[in-house]
mmCIF file of C-alpha atoms in Angstrom:
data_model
loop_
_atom_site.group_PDB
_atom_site.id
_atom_site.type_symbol
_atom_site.label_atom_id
_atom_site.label_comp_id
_atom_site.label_asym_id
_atom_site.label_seq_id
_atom_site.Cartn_x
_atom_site.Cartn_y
_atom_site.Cartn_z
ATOM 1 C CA UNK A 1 73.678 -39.216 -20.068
ATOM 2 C CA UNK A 2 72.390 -40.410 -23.037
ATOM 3 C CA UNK A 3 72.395 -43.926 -22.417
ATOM 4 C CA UNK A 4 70.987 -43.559 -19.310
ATOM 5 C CA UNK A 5 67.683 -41.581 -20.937
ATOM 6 C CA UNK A 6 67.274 -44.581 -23.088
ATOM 7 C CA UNK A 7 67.275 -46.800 -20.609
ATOM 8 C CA UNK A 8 65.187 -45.109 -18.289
ATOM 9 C CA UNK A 9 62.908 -44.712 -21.324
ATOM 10 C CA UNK A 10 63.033 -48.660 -22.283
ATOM 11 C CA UNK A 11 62.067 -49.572 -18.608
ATOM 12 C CA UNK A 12 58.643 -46.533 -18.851
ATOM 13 C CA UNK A 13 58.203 -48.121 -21.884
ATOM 14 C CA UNK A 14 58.122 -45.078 -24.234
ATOM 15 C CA UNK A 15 60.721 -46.672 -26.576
ATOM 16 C CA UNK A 16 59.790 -49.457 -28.763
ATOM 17 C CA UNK A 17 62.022 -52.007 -30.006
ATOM 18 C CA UNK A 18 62.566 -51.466 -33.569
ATOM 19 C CA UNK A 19 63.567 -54.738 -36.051
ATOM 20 C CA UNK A 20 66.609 -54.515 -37.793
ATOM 21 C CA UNK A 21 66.636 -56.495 -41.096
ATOM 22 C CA UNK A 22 69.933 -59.003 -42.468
ATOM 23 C CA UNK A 23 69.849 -56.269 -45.782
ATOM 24 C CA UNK A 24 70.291 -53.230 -43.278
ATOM 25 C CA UNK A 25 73.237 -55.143 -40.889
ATOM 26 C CA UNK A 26 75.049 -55.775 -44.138
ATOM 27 C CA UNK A 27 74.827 -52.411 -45.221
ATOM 28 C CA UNK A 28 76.237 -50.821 -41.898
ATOM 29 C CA UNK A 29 79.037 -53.459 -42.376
ATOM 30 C CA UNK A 30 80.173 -52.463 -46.116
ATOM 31 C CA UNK A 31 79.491 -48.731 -45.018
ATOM 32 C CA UNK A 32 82.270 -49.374 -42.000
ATOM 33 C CA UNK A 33 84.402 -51.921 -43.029
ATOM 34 C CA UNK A 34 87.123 -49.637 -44.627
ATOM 35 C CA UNK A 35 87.223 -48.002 -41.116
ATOM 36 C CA UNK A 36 87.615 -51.373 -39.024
ATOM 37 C CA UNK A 37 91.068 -51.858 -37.267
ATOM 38 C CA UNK A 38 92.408 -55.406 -37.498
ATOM 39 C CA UNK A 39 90.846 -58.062 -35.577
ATOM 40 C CA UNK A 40 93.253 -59.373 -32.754
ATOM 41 C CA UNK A 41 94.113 -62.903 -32.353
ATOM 42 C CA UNK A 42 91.873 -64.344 -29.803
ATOM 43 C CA UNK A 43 91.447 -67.608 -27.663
ATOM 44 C CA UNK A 44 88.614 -69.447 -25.998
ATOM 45 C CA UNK A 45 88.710 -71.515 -23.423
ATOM 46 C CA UNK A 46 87.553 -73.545 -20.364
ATOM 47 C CA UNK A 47 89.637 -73.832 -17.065
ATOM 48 C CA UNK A 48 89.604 -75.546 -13.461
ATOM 49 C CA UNK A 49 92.276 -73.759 -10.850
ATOM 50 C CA UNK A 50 93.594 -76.270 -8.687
ATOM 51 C CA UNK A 51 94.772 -74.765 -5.454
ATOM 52 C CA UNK A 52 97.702 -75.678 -3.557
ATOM 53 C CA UNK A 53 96.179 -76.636 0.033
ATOM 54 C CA UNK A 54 98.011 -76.553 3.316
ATOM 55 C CA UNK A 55 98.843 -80.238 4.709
ATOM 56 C CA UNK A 56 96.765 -81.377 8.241
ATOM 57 C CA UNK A 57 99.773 -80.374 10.471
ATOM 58 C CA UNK A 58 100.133 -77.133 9.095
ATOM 59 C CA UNK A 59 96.741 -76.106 9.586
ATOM 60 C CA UNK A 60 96.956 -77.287 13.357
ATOM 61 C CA UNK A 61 99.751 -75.177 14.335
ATOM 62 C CA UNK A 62 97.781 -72.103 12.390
ATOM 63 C CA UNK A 63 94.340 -72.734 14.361
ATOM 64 C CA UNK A 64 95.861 -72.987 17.153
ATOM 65 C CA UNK A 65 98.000 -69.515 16.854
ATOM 66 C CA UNK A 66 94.313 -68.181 15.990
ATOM 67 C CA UNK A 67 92.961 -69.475 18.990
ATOM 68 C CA UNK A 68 95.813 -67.913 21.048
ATOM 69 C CA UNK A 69 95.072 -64.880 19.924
ATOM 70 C CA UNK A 70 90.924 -65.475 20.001
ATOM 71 C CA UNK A 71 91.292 -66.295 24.309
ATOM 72 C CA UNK A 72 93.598 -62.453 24.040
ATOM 73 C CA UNK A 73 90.713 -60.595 22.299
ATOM 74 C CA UNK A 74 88.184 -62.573 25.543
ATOM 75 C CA UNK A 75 90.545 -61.423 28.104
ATOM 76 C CA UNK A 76 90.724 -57.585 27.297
ATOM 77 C CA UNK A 77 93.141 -57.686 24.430
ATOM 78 C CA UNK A 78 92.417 -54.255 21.753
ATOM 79 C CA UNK A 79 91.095 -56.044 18.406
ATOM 80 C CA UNK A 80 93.252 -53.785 16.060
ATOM 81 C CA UNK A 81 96.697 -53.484 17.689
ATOM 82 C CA UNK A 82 96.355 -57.130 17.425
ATOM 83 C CA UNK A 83 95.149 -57.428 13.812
ATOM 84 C CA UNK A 84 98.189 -54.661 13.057
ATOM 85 C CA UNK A 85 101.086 -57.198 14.754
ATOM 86 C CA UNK A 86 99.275 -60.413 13.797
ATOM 87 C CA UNK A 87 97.088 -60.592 10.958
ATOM 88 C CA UNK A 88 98.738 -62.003 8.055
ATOM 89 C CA UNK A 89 96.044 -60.229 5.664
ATOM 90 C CA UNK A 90 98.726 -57.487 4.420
ATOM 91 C CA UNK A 91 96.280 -55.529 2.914
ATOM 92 C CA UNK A 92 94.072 -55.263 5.751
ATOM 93 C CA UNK A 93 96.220 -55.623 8.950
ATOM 94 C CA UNK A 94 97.827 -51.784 8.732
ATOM 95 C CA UNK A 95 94.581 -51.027 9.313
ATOM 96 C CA UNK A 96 94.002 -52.362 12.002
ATOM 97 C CA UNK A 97 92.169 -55.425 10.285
ATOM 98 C CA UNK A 98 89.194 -52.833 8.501
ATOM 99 C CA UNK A 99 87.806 -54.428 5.852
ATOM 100 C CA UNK A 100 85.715 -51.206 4.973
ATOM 101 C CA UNK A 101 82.216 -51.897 3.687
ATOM 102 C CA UNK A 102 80.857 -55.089 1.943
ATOM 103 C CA UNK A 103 77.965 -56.438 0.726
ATOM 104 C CA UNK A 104 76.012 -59.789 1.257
ATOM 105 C CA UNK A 105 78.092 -61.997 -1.143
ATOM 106 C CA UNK A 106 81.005 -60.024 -1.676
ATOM 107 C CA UNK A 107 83.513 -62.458 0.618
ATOM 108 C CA UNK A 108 83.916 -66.298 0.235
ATOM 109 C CA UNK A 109 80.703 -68.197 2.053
ATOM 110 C CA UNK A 110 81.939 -68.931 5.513
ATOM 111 C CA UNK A 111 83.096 -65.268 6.294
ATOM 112 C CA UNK A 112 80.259 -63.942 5.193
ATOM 113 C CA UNK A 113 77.538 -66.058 6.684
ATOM 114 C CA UNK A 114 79.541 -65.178 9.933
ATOM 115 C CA UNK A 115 79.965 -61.412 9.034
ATOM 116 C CA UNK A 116 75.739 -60.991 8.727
ATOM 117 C CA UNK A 117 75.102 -62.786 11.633
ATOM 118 C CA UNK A 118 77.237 -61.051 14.024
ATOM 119 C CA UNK A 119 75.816 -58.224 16.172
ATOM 120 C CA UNK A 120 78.233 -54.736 16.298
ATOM 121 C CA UNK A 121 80.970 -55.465 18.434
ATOM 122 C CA UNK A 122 80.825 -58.973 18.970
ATOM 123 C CA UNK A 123 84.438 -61.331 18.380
ATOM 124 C CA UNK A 124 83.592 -63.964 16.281
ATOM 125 C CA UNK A 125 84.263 -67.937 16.536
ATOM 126 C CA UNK A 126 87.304 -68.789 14.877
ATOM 127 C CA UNK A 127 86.170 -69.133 11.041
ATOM 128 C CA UNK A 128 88.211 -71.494 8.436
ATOM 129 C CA UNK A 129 87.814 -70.187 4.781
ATOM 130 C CA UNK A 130 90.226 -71.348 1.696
ATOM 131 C CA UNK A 131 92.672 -68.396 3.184
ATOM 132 C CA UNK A 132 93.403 -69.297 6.662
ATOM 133 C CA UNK A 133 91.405 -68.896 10.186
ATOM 134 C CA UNK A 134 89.964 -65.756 10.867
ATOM 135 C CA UNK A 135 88.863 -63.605 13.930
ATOM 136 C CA UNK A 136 86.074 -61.498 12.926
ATOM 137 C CA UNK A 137 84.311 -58.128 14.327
ATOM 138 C CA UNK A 138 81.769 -56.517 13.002
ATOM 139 C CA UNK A 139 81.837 -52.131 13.705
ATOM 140 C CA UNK A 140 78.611 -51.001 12.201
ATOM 141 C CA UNK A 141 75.675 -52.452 10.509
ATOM 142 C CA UNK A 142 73.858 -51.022 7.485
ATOM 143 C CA UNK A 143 70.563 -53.337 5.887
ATOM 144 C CA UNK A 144 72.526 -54.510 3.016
ATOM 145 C CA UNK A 145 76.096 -54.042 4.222
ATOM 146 C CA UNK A 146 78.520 -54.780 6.814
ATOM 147 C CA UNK A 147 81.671 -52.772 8.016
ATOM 148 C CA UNK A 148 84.147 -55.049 9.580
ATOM 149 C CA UNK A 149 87.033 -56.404 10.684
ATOM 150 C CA UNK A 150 89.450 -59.668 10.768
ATOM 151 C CA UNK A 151 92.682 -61.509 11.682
ATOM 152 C CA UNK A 152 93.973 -63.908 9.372
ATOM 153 C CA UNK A 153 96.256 -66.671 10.198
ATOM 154 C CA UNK A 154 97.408 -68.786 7.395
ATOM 155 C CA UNK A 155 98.900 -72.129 7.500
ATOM 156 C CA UNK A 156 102.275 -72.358 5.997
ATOM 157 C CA UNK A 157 102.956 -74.342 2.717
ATOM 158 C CA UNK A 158 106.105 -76.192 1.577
ATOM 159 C CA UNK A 159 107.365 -77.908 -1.497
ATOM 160 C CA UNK A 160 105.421 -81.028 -0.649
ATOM 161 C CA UNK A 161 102.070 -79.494 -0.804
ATOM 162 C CA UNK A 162 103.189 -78.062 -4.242
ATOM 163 C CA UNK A 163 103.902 -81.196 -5.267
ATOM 164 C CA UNK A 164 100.602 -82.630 -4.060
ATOM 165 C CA UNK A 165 98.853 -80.068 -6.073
ATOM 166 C CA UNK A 166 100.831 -80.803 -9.341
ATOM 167 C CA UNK A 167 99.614 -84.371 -8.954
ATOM 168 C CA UNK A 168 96.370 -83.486 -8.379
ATOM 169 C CA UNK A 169 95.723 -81.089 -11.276
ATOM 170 C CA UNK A 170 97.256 -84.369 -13.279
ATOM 171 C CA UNK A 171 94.453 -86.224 -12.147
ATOM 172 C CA UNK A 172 91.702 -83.842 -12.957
ATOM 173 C CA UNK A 173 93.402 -83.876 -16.502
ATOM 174 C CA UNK A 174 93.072 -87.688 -17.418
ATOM 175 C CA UNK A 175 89.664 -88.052 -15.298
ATOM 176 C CA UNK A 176 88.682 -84.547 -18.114
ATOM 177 C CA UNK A 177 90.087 -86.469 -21.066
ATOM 178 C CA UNK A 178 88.354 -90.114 -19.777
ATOM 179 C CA UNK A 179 85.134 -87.864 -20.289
ATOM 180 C CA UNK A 180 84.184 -86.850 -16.606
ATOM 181 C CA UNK A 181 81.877 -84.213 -17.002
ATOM 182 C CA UNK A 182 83.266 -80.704 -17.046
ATOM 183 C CA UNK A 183 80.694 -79.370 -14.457
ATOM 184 C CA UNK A 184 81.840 -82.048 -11.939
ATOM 185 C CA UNK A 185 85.029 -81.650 -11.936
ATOM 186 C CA UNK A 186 84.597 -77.775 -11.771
ATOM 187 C CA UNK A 187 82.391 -78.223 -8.501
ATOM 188 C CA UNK A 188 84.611 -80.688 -6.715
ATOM 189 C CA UNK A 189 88.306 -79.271 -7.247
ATOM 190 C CA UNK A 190 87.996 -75.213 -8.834
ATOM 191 C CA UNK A 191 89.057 -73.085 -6.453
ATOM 192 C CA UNK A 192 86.621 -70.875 -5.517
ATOM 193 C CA UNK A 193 88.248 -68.237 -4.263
ATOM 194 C CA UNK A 194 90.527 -67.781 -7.283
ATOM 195 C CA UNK A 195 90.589 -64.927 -9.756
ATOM 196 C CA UNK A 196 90.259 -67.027 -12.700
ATOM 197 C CA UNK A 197 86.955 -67.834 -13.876
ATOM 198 C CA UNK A 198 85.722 -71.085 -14.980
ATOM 199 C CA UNK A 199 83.899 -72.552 -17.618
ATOM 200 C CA UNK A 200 83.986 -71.474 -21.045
ATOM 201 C CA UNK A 201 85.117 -67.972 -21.348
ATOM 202 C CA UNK A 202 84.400 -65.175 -23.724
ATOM 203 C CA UNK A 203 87.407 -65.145 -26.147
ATOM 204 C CA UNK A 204 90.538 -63.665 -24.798
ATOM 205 C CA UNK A 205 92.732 -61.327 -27.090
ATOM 206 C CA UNK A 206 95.965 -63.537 -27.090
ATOM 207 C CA UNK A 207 98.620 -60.401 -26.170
ATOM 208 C CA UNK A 208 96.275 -59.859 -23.142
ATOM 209 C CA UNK A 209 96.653 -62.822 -21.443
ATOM 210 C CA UNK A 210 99.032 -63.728 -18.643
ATOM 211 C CA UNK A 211 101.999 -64.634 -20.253
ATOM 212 C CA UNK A 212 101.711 -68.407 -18.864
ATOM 213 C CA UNK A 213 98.408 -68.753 -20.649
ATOM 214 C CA UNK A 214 100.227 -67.170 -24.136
ATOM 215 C CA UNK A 215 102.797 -69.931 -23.376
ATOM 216 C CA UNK A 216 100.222 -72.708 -22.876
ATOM 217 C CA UNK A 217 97.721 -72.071 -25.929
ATOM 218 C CA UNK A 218 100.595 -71.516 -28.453
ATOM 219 C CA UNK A 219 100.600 -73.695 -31.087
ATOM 220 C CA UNK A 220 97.526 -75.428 -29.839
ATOM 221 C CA UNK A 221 94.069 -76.285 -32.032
ATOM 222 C CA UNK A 222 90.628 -76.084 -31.005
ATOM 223 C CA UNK A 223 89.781 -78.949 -28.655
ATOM 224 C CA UNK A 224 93.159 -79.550 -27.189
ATOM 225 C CA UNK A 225 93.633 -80.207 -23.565
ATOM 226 C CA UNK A 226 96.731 -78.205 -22.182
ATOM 227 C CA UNK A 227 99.221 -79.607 -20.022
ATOM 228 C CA UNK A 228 98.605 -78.270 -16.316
ATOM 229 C CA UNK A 229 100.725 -74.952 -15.559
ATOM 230 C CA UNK A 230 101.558 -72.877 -12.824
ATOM 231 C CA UNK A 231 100.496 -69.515 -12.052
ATOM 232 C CA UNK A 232 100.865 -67.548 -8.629
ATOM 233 C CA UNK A 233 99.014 -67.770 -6.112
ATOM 234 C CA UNK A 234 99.066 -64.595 -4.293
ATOM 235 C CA UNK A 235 96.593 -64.834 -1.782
ATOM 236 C CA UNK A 236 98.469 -68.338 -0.452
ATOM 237 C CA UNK A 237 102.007 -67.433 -1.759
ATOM 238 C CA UNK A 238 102.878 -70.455 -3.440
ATOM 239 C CA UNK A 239 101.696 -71.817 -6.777
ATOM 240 C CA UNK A 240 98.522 -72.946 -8.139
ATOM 241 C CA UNK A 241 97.511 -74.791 -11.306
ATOM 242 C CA UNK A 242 95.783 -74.413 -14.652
ATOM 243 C CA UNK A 243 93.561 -77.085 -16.192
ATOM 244 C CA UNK A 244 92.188 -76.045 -19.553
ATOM 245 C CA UNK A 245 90.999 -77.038 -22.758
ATOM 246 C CA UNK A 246 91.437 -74.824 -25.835
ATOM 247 C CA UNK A 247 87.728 -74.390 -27.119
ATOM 248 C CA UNK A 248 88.780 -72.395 -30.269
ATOM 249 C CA UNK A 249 91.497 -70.034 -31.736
ATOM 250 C CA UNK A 250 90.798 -67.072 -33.995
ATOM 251 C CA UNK A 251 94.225 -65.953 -35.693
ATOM 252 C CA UNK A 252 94.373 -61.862 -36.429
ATOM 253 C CA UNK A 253 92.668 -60.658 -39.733
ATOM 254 C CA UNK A 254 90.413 -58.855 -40.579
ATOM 255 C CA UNK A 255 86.590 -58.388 -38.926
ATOM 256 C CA UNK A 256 83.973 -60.337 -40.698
ATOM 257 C CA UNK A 257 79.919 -59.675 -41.106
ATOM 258 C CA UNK A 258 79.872 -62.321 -38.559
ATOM 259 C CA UNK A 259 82.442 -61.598 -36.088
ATOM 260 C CA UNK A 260 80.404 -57.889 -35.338
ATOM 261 C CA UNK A 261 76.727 -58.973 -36.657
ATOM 262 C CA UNK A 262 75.315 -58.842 -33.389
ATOM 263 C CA UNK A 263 77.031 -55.938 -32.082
ATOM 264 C CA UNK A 264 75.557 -53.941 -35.414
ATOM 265 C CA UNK A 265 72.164 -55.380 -35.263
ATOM 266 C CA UNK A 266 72.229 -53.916 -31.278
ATOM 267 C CA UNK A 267 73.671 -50.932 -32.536
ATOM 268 C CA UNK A 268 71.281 -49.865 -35.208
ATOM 269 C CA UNK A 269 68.253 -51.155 -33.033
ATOM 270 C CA UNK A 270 68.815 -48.601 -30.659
ATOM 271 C CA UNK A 271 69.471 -46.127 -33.430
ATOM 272 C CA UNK A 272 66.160 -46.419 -35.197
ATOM 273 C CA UNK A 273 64.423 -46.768 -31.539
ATOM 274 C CA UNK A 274 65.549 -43.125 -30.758
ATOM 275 C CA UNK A 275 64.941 -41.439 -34.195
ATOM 276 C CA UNK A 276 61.286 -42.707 -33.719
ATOM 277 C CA UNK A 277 61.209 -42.244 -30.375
ATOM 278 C CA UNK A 278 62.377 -38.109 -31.116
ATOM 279 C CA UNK A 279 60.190 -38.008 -34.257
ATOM 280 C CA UNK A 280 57.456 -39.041 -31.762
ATOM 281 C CA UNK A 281 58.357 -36.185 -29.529
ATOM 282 C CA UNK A 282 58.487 -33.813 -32.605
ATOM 283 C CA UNK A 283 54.923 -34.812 -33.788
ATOM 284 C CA UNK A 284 53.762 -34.965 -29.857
ATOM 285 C CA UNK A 285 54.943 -30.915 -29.546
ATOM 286 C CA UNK A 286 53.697 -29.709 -32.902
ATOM 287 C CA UNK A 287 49.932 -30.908 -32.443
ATOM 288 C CA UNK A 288 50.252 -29.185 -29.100
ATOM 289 C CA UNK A 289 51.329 -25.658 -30.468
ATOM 290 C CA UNK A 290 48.310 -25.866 -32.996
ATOM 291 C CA UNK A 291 45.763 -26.222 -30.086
ATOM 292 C CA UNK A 292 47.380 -23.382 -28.201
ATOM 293 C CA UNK A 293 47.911 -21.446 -31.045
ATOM 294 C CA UNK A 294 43.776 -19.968 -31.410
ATOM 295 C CA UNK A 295 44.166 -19.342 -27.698
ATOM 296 C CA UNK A 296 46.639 -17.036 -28.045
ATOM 297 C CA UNK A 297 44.981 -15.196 -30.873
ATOM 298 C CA UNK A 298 41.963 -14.755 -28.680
ATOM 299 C CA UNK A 299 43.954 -13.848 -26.135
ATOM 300 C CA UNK A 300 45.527 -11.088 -28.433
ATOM 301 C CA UNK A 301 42.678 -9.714 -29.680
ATOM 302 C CA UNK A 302 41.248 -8.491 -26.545
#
């Protein structure tokens, strides 16, 4: 509640950002350090996911079980019994392939170019995203948002495509350590439609992290590339891989002025903003009980 006063105040303009000096930050700090808990042992880093990807021939048989199923949907076939016996989206297909509600943005490019450009109702083109081919409808249509639903049929994958990918993310490495550009190789071979983020991260306690990452950074220095690893792959079932570089390594210990000097400075900003921002108020309601205050007396005297 509180927060959100301030920053509905901020945005009115009726609180003034107050400076904080270097004498005041280190004065919190002293004042608090007895308190701190230990600082964890964190890493930071800077990844590209390479993706396992479905060989030609795979994909052929899986557009053209979509494509089956897109000529049943044009001849009378009921969209969700379908997307309940066919759609390999498990999350979705018990469903009856309802997505629920999404906004512009919130799926991967393809789906939702086609998702906002669909009138209610209307079965979609077959539409190839990282995941598969998908039938899409959409049931209602809000300004912003879209409820709908999809089929998915995914290619299968075998130990070859694995393999593929394995050599691949080896190639990213050396091109990486040859000095290709980080932001290159991020825009031609991170998969987008991973979980991982990419470029460099905010620092990661180390106990949090998957345990393939814990495996991969131990006994690693700052600036180290990492040897490409596996990590699943749910969305495709098979493995994907890890390209990283160790940016820097923080062992535990204890918090120093400069590990939380910018979370103090914020800290006591908005401290000092809201004392003067009440002893404002105070000042503000005083002066206005002294100018009421000979109205009542007249008032009292009749």
């Amino acid at each position: 509640m509180q927060e959100r006063l301030v920053s509905k105040m901020k945005q009115d303009g009726k609180m003034i950002t107050v400076a904080v000096s270097e004498e005041e930050i280190t004065e919190a700090f002293n004042r608090e350090r007895a308190q701190l808990p230990k600082r964890p042992a964190t890493v930071t880093f800077r990844q590209i996911v390479v993706s396992t990807q479905a060989s030609a021939a795979a994909k052929k048989v899986a557009y053209a079980r979509a494509e089956s199923l897109y000529t049943d949907l044009n001849t009378g076939g009921d969209f969700e019994k379908i997307a309940k016996r066919f759609s390999q989206d498990s999350g979705s297909a018990v469903q009856g392939g309802d997505l629920g509600w999404s906004r512009r943005g919130q799926m991967v490019p393809a789906f939702d170019q086609m998702m906002f450009l669909l009138p209610p109702g209307q079965i979609s083109p077959i539409v190839e995203t990282q995941f598969g081919y998908h039938i899409i409808r959409v049931d209602r249509v809000q300004p912003a948002e879209r409820k709908a639903r999809h089929i998915l049929i995914k290619p299968t994958y075998d130990s070859a495509d694995v393999a593929l990918a394995r050599l691949r993310a080896d190639s990213v490495m050396a091109s990486w350590k040859k000095g290709t550009p980080f932001d290159s190789l991020v825009a031609r071979y991170h998969d987008l439609a991973s979980d991982e983020a990419r470029g460099v991260l905010e620092p990661f306690e180390r106990s949090r992290l998957p345990e393939s990452y814990q495996t991969a950074f131990a006994d690693r220095t700052d600036g180290d590339f990492i040897t490409p690893f596996p990590v699943e792959d749910a969305q495709r079932g098979v493995p994907k891989f890890v390209v990283a570089q160790l940016v820097n390594a923080v062992d535990a210990g204890d918090y120093t002025m400069q590990d939380l000097r910018n979370q103090i400075r914020e800290q006591l900003t908005q401290e000092k903003s809201y004392r003067r921002l009440l002893d404002s108020l105070r000042k503000d309601t005083y002066v206005s009980i002294l100018l009421d205050a000979p109205v009542k007396a007249a008032t009292d005297d009749r």
